[in-house]
């Protein structure tokens, strides 16, 4: 439905998928999701993107073979409760990277930079401070 209630429902479903704690969703994020849902073609485009990148077995395109070629120190920040990309994928990715560190945020979902911004920034700051020291 393109009604305000339908847009709110879709935004809340997205929040439940992307956030470990959906009740922590920022009102501005929720409002933006509702606004996007009202744009002509957005729901269909979003569905097409999702269908082209993932299926019931996970991601359709993997880049693991490219990761060993990354020659810069890499920080991987992952939400432990990510429902989109499970935590085991973080471990596989970090193992394939030549110089990587994994920081798992325990009560975050798919978007730790949005859901847990302070913990995300603290992790990034620590990583950069160690690299610049």
GROMACS .gro file of C-alpha atoms in nm, residues 10-89:
model
   80
   10UNK     CA    1   0.731  -0.108   0.527
   11UNK     CA    2   0.970   0.122   0.713
   12UNK     CA    3   0.918  -0.069   1.037
   13UNK     CA    4   0.974  -0.402   0.859
   14UNK     CA    5   1.299  -0.263   0.716
   15UNK     CA    6   1.400  -0.146   1.064
   16UNK     CA    7   1.332  -0.493   1.207
   17UNK     CA    8   1.558  -0.645   0.942
   18UNK     CA    9   1.840  -0.391   0.960
   19UNK     CA   10   1.849  -0.308   1.332
   20UNK     CA   11   1.925  -0.552   1.611
   21UNK     CA   12   1.707  -0.338   1.835
   22UNK     CA   13   1.438  -0.195   1.606
   23UNK     CA   14   1.315   0.028   1.885
   24UNK     CA   15   1.645   0.220   1.863
   25UNK     CA   16   1.566   0.337   1.512
   26UNK     CA   17   1.617   0.710   1.483
   27UNK     CA   18   1.297   0.899   1.399
   28UNK     CA   19   1.479   1.077   1.114
   29UNK     CA   20   1.580   0.742   0.959
   30UNK     CA   21   1.225   0.611   0.989
   31UNK     CA   22   1.084   0.931   0.835
   32UNK     CA   23   1.333   0.909   0.546
   33UNK     CA   24   1.236   0.546   0.481
   34UNK     CA   25   0.871   0.649   0.468
   35UNK     CA   26   0.952   0.938   0.233
   36UNK     CA   27   1.150   0.709   0.003
   37UNK     CA   28   0.864   0.457   0.000
   38UNK     CA   29   0.633   0.727  -0.132
   39UNK     CA   30   0.852   0.793  -0.439
   40UNK     CA   31   0.722   0.655  -0.766
   41UNK     CA   32   0.889   0.321  -0.837
   42UNK     CA   33   1.090   0.304  -0.513
   43UNK     CA   34   0.928  -0.010  -0.367
   44UNK     CA   35   0.965  -0.192  -0.699
   45UNK     CA   36   1.325  -0.077  -0.746
   46UNK     CA   37   1.415  -0.177  -0.390
   47UNK     CA   38   1.265  -0.521  -0.443
   48UNK     CA   39   1.450  -0.562  -0.775
   49UNK     CA   40   1.782  -0.466  -0.612
   50UNK     CA   41   1.728  -0.712  -0.329
   51UNK     CA   42   1.632  -0.993  -0.566
   52UNK     CA   43   1.939  -0.928  -0.783
   53UNK     CA   44   2.187  -0.939  -0.493
   54UNK     CA   45   2.055  -1.199  -0.250
   55UNK     CA   46   1.841  -1.509  -0.249
   56UNK     CA   47   1.737  -1.758   0.016
   57UNK     CA   48   2.096  -1.894   0.026
   58UNK     CA   49   2.256  -1.553   0.084
   59UNK     CA   50   2.456  -1.321  -0.137
   60UNK     CA   51   2.457  -1.403  -0.506
   61UNK     CA   52   2.789  -1.235  -0.580
   62UNK     CA   53   3.087  -1.292  -0.357
   63UNK     CA   54   3.409  -1.095  -0.371
   64UNK     CA   55   3.621  -1.316  -0.147
   65UNK     CA   56   3.872  -1.382  -0.424
   66UNK     CA   57   3.935  -1.006  -0.451
   67UNK     CA   58   4.001  -0.947  -0.082
   68UNK     CA   59   4.363  -1.073  -0.076
   69UNK     CA   60   4.449  -0.798  -0.327
   70UNK     CA   61   4.358  -0.519  -0.084
   71UNK     CA   62   4.694  -0.391   0.032
   72UNK     CA   63   4.586  -0.134   0.292
   73UNK     CA   64   4.511  -0.189   0.659
   74UNK     CA   65   4.141  -0.266   0.684
   75UNK     CA   66   3.896  -0.238   0.970
   76UNK     CA   67   3.586  -0.452   0.942
   77UNK     CA   68   3.310  -0.342   1.178
   78UNK     CA   69   3.022  -0.587   1.198
   79UNK     CA   70   2.702  -0.607   1.394
   80UNK     CA   71   2.687  -0.937   1.584
   81UNK     CA   72   2.313  -0.954   1.525
   82UNK     CA   73   2.319  -0.876   1.153
   83UNK     CA   74   2.025  -1.057   0.992
   84UNK     CA   75   2.129  -0.962   0.639
   85UNK     CA   76   2.492  -1.076   0.642
   86UNK     CA   77   2.564  -1.321   0.923
   87UNK     CA   78   2.866  -1.279   1.148
   88UNK     CA   79   3.046  -1.584   1.009
   89UNK     CA   80   3.091  -1.389   0.685
   0.00000   0.00000   0.00000
